[in-house]
PDB file of C-alpha atoms and ligand atoms in Angstrom:
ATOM      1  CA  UNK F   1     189.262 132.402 -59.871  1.00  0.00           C
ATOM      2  CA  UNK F   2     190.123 129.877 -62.587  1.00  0.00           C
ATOM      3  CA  UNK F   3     193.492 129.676 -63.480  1.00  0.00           C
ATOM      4  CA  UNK F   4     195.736 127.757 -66.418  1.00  0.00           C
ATOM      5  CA  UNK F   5     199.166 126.371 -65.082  1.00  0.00           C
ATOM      6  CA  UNK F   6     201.647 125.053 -67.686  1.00  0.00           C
ATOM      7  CA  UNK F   7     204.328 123.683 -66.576  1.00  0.00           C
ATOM      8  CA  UNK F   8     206.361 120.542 -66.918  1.00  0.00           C
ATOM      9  CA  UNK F   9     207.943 119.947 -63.685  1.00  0.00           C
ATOM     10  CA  UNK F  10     206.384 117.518 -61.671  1.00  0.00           C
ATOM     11  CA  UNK F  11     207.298 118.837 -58.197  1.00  0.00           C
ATOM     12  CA  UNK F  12     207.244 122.222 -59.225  1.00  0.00           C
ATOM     13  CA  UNK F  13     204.096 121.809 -60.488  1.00  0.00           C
ATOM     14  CA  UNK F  14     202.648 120.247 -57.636  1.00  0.00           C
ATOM     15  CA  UNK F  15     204.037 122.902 -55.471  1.00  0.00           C
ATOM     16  CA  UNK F  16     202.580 126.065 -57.305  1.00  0.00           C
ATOM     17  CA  UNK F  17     198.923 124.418 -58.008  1.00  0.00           C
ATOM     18  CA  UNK F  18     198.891 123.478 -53.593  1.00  0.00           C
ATOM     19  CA  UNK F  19     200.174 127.325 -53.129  1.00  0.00           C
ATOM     20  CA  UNK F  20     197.002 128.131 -55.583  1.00  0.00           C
ATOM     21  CA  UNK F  21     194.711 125.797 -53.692  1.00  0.00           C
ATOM     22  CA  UNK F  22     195.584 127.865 -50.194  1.00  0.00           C
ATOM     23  CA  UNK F  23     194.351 130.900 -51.915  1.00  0.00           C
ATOM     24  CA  UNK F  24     191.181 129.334 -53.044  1.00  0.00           C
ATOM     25  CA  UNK F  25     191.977 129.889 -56.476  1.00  0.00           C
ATOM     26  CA  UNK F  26     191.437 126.623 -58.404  1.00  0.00           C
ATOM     27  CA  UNK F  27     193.769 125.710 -61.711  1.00  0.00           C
ATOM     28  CA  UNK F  28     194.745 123.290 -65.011  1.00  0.00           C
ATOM     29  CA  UNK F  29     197.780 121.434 -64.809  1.00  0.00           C
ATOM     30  CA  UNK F  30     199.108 120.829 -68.350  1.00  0.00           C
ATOM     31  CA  UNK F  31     202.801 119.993 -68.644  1.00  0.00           C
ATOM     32  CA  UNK F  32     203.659 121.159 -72.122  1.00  0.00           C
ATOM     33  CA  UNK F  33     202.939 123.805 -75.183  1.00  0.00           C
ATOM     34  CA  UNK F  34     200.221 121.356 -76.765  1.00  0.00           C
ATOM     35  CA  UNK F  35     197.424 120.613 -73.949  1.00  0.00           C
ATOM     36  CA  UNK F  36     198.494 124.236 -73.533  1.00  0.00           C
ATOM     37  CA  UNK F  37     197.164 125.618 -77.096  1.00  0.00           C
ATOM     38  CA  UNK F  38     194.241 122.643 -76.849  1.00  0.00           C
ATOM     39  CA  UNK F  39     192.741 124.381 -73.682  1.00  0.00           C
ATOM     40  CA  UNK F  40     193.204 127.657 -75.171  1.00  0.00           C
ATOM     41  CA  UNK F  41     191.761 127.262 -79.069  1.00  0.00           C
ATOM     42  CA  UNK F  42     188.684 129.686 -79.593  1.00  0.00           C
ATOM     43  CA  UNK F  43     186.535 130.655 -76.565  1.00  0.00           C
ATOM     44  CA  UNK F  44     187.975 128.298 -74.185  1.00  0.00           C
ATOM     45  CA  UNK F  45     190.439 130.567 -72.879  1.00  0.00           C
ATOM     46  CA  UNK F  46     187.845 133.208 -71.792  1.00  0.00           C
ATOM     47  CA  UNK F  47     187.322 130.448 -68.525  1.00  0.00           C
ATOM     48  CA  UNK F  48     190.906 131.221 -67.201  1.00  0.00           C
ATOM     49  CA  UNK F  49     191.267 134.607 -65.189  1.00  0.00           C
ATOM     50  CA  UNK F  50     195.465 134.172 -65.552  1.00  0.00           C
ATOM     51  CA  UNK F  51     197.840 132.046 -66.905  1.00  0.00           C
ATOM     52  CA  UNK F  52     201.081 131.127 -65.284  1.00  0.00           C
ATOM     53  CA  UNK F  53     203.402 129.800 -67.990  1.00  0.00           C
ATOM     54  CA  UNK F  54     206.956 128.135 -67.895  1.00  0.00           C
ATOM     55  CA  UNK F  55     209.231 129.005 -70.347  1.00  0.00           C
ATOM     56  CA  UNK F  56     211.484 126.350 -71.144  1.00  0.00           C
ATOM     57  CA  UNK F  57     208.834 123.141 -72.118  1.00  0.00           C
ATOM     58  CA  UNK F  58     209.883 119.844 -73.417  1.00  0.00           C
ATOM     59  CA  UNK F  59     207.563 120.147 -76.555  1.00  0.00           C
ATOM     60  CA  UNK F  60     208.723 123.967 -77.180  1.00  0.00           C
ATOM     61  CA  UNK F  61     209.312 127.242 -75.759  1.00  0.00           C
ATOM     62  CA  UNK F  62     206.781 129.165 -74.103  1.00  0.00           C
ATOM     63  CA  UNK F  63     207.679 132.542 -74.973  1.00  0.00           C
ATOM     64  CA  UNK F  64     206.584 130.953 -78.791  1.00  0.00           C
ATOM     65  CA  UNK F  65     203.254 130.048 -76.868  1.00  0.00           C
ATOM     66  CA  UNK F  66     202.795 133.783 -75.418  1.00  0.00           C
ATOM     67  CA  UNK F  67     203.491 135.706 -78.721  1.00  0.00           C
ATOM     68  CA  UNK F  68     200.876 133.054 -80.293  1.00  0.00           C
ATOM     69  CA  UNK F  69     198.338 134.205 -77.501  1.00  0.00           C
ATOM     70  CA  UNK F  70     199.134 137.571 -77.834  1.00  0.00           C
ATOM     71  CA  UNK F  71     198.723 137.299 -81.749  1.00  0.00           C
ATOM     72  CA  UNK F  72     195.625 135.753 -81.792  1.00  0.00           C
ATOM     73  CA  UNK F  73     194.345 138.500 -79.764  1.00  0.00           C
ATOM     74  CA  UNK F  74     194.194 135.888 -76.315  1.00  0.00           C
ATOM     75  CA  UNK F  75     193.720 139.198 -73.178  1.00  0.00           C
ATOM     76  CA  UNK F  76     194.318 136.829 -70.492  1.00  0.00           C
ATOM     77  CA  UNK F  77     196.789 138.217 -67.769  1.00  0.00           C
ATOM     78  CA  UNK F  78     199.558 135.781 -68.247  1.00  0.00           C
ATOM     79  CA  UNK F  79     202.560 136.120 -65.531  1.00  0.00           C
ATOM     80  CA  UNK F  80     205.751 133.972 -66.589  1.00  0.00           C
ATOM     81  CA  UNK F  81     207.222 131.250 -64.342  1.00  0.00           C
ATOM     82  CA  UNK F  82     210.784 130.652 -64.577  1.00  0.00           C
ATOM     83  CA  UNK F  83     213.910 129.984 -63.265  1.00  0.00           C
ATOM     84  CA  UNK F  84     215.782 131.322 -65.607  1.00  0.00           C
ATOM     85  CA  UNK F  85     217.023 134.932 -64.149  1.00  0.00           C
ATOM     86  CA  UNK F  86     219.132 136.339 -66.784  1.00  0.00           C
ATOM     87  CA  UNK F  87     217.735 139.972 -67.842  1.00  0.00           C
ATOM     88  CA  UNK F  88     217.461 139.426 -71.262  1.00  0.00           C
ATOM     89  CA  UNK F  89     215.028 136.588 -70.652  1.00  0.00           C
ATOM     90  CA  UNK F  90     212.824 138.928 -68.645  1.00  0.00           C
ATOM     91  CA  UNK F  91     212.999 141.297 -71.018  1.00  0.00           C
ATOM     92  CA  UNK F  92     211.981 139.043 -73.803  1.00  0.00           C
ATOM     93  CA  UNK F  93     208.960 137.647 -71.361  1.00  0.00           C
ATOM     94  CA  UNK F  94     207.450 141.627 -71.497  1.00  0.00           C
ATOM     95  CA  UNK F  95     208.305 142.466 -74.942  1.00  0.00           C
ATOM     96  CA  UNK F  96     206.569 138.683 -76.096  1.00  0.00           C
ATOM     97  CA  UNK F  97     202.907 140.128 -74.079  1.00  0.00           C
ATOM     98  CA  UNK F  98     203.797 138.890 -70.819  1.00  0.00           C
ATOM     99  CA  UNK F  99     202.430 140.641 -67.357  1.00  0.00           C
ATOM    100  CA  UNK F 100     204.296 139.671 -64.912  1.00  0.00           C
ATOM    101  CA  UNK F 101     207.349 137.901 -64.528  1.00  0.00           C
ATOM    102  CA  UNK F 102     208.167 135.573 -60.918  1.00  0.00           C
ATOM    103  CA  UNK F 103     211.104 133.677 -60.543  1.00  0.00           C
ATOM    104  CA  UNK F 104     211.102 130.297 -59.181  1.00  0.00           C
ATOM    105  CA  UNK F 105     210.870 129.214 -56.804  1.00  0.00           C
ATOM    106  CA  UNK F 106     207.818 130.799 -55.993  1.00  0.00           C
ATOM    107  CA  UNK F 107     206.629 131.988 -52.323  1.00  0.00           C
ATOM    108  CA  UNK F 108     202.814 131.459 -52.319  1.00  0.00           C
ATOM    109  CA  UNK F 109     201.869 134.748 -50.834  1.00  0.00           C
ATOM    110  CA  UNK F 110     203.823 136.361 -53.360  1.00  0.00           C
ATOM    111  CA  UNK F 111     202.655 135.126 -56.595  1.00  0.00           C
ATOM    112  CA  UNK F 112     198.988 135.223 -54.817  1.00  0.00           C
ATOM    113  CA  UNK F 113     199.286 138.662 -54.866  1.00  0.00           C
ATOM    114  CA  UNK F 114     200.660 139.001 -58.404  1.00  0.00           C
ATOM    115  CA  UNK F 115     198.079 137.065 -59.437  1.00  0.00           C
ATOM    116  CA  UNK F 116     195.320 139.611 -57.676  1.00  0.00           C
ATOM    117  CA  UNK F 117     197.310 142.435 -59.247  1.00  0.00           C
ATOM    118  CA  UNK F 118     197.573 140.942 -63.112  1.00  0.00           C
ATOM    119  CA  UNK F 119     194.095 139.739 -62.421  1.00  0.00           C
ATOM    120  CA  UNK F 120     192.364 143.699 -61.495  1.00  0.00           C
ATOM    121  CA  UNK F 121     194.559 145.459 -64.372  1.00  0.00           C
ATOM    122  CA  UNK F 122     192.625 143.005 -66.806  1.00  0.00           C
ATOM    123  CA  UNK F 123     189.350 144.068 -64.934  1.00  0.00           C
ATOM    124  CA  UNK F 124     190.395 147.426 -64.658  1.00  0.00           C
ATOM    125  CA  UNK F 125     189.949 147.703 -61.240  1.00  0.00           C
ATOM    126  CA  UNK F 126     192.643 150.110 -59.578  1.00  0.00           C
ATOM    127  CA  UNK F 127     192.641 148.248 -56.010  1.00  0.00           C
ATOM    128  CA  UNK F 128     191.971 145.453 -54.991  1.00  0.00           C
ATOM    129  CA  UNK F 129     188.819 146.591 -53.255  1.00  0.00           C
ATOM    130  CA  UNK F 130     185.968 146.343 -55.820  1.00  0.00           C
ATOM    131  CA  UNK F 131     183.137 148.625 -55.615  1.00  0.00           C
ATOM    132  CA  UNK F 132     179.400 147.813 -57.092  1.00  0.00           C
ATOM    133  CA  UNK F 133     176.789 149.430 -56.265  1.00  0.00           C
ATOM    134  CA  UNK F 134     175.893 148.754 -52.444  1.00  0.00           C
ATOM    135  CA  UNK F 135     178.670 145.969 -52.621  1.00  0.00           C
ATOM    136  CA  UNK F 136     182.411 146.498 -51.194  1.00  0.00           C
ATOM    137  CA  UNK F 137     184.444 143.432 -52.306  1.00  0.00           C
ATOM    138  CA  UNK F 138     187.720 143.181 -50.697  1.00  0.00           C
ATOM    139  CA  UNK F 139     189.305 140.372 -52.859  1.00  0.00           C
ATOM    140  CA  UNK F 140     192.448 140.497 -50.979  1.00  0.00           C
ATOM    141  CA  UNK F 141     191.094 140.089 -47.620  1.00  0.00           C
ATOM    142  CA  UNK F 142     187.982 138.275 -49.127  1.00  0.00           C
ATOM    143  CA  UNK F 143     186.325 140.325 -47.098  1.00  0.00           C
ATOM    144  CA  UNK F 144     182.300 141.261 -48.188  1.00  0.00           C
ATOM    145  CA  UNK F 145     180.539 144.279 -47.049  1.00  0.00           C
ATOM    146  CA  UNK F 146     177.051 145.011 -48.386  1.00  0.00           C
ATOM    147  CA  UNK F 147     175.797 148.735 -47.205  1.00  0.00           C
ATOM    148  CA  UNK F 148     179.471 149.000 -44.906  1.00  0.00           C
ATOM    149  CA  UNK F 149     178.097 146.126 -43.059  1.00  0.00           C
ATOM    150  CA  UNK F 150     180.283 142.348 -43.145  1.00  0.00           C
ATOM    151  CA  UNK F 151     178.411 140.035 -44.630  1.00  0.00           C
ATOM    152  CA  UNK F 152     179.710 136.486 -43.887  1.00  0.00           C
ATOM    153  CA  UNK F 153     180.480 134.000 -46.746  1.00  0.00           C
ATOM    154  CA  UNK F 154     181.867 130.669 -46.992  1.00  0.00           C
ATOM    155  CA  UNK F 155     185.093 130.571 -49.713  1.00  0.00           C
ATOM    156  CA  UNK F 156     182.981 129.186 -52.307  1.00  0.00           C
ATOM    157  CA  UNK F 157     180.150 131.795 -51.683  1.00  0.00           C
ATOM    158  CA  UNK F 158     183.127 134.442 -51.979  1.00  0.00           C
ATOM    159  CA  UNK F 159     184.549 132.243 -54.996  1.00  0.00           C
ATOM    160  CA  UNK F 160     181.303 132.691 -56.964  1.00  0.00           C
ATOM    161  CA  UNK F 161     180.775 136.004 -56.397  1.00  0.00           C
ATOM    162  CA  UNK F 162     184.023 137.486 -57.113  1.00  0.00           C
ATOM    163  CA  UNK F 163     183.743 135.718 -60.488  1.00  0.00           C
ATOM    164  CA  UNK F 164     180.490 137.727 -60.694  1.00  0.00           C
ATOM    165  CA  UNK F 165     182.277 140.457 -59.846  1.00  0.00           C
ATOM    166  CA  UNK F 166     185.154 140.730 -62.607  1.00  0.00           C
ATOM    167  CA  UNK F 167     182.451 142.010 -64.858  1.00  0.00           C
ATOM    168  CA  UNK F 168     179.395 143.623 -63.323  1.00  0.00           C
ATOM    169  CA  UNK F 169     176.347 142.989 -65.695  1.00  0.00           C
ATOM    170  CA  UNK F 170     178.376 141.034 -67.739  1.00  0.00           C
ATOM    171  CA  UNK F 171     176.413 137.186 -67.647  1.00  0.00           C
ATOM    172  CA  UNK F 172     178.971 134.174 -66.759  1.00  0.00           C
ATOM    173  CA  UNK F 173     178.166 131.126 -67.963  1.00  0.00           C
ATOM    174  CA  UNK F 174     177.278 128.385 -65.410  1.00  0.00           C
ATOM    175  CA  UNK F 175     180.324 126.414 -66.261  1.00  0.00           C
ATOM    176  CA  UNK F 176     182.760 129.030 -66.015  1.00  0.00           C
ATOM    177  CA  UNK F 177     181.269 129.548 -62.605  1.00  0.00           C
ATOM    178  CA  UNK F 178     181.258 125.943 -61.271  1.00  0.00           C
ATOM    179  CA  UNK F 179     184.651 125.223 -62.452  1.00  0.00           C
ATOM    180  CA  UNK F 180     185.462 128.777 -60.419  1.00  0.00           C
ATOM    181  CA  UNK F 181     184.579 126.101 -57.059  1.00  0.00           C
ATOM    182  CA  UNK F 182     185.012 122.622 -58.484  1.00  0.00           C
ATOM    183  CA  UNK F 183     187.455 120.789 -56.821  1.00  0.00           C
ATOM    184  CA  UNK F 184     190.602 119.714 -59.097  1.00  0.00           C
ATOM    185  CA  UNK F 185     189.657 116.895 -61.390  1.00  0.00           C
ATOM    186  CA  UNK F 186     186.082 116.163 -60.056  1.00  0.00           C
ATOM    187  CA  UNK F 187     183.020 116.816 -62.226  1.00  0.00           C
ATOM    188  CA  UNK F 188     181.210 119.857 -62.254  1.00  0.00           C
ATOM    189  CA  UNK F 189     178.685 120.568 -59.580  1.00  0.00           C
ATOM    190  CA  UNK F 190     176.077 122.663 -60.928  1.00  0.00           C
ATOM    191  CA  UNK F 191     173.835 121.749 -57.712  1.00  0.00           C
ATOM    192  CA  UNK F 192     175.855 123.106 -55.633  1.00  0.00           C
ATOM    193  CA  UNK F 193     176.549 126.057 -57.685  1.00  0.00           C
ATOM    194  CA  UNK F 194     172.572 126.385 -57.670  1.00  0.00           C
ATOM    195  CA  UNK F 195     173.299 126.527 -53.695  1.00  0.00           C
ATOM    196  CA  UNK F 196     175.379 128.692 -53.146  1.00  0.00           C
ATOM    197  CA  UNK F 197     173.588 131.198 -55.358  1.00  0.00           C
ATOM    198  CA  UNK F 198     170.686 130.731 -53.393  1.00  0.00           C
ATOM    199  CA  UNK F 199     173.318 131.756 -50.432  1.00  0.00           C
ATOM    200  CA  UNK F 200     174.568 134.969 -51.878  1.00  0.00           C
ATOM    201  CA  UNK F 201     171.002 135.770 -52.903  1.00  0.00           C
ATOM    202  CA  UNK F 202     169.564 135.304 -49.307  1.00  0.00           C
ATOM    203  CA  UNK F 203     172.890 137.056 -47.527  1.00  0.00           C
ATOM    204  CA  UNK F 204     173.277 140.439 -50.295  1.00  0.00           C
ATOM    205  CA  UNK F 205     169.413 140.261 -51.643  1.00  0.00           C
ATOM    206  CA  UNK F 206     166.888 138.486 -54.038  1.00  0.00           C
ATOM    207  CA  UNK F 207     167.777 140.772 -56.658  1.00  0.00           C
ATOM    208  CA  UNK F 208     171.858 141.415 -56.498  1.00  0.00           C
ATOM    209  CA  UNK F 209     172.407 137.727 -58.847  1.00  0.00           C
ATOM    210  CA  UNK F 210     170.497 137.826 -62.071  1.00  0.00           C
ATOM    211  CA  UNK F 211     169.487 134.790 -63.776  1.00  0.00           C
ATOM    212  CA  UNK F 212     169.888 134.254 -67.555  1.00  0.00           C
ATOM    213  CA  UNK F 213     167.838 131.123 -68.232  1.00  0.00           C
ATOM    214  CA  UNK F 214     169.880 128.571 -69.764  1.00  0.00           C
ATOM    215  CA  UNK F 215     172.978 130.168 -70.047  1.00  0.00           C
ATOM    216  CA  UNK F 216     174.434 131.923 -66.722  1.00  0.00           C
ATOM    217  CA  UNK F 217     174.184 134.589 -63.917  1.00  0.00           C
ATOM    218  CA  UNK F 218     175.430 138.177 -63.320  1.00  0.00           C
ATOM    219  CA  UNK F 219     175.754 140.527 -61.236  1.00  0.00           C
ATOM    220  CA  UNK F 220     173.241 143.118 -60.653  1.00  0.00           C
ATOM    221  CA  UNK F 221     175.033 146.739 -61.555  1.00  0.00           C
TER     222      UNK F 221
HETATM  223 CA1  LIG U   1     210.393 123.754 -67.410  1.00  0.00          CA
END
């Protein structure tokens, strides 16, 4: 999973996108309201499974940012990060289209599992055990089981096909997918996308990963 951190904090910053990075879930950094609204103009923000905002920015307030989202019709699961506690701020934080609220600072393990549980009410999964066909998907375990039997896959295999899995028969683009197992700041690497494709294909079956020539893969129904 992709996600969007905004926040301007430096250490805080750090902290949250390391606790990310033990979860296997890769982020954006941007430290204010304006690389904020630049990575989210248009289709862009389709590429980011959650957003984790802060609310108090030095170019603006992020609540402003949220009800912009939220008015332009942006779905993404967005959980506020704050350490502001008062009630009326949380409040606010809901009322403005916000998921999920964590104060900071933030234990890893907790807003992990925030993040899986913002993350399957936008899928509308109920648990966090996915179901497709054949397929049992245990994304907080990342556990794989094809026909009740574990299937072993390395955390990029699992990265890729979870991102599959968010929308069975739905085709992902190939960028969305490689930036689901890029490492921070390095170039895409759609050869070893191409790889580890040919992984899940050989491990779960020729015909479980579609192709879409030019554009993407998905996930066979
Ligand atoms: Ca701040």
């Amino acid at each position: 999973m992709h996600l969007l951190l905004v926040e301007d904090d430096l250490d805080l910053g750090a902290d949250v996108q390391r606790a990310l990075a033990g979860c296997g879930l890769t982020s954006e950094w941007v430290r204010g309201v304006a690389p904020a609204r630049a990575l989210t103009d248009g289709d862009d923000a389709a590429r980011f499974a959650c957003v984790l905002l802060d609310l108090g920015l030095p170019d603006g307030d992020g609540l402003k940012l949220l009800t912009h989202w939220r008015q332009q019709g942006l779905k993404v699961p967005v959980i506020v990060l704050t350490a502001r506690d008062a009630l009326e701020t949380r409040v606010a934080g809901l009322d403005a289209g916000a998921d999920d609220y964590v104060l900071k600072p933030v234990a890893a393990e907790e807003l992990a599992s925030r993040i899986r549980a913002v993350t399957r009410r936008a899928g509308g999964y109920a648990t966090a055990i996915w179901t497709i066909g054949p397929l049992r998907i245990d994304t907080a375990r990342h556990e794989v089981r094809l026909d009740d039997t574990l299937v072993a896959l390395s955390p990029k295999e699992f990265g890729v096909l979870a991102e599959l899995a968010r929308r069975p028969g739905e085709v992902v683009a190939k960028h969305r997918l490689a930036q689901a197992i890029s490492p921070l700041s390095e170039p895409l690497d759609f050869g070893a996308l191409e790889w580890h494709i040919a992984n899940l294909r050989r491990k779960l079956g020729e015909t479980r990963i579609l192709t879409t020539r030019g554009v993407g893969y998905s996930l066979a129904e």
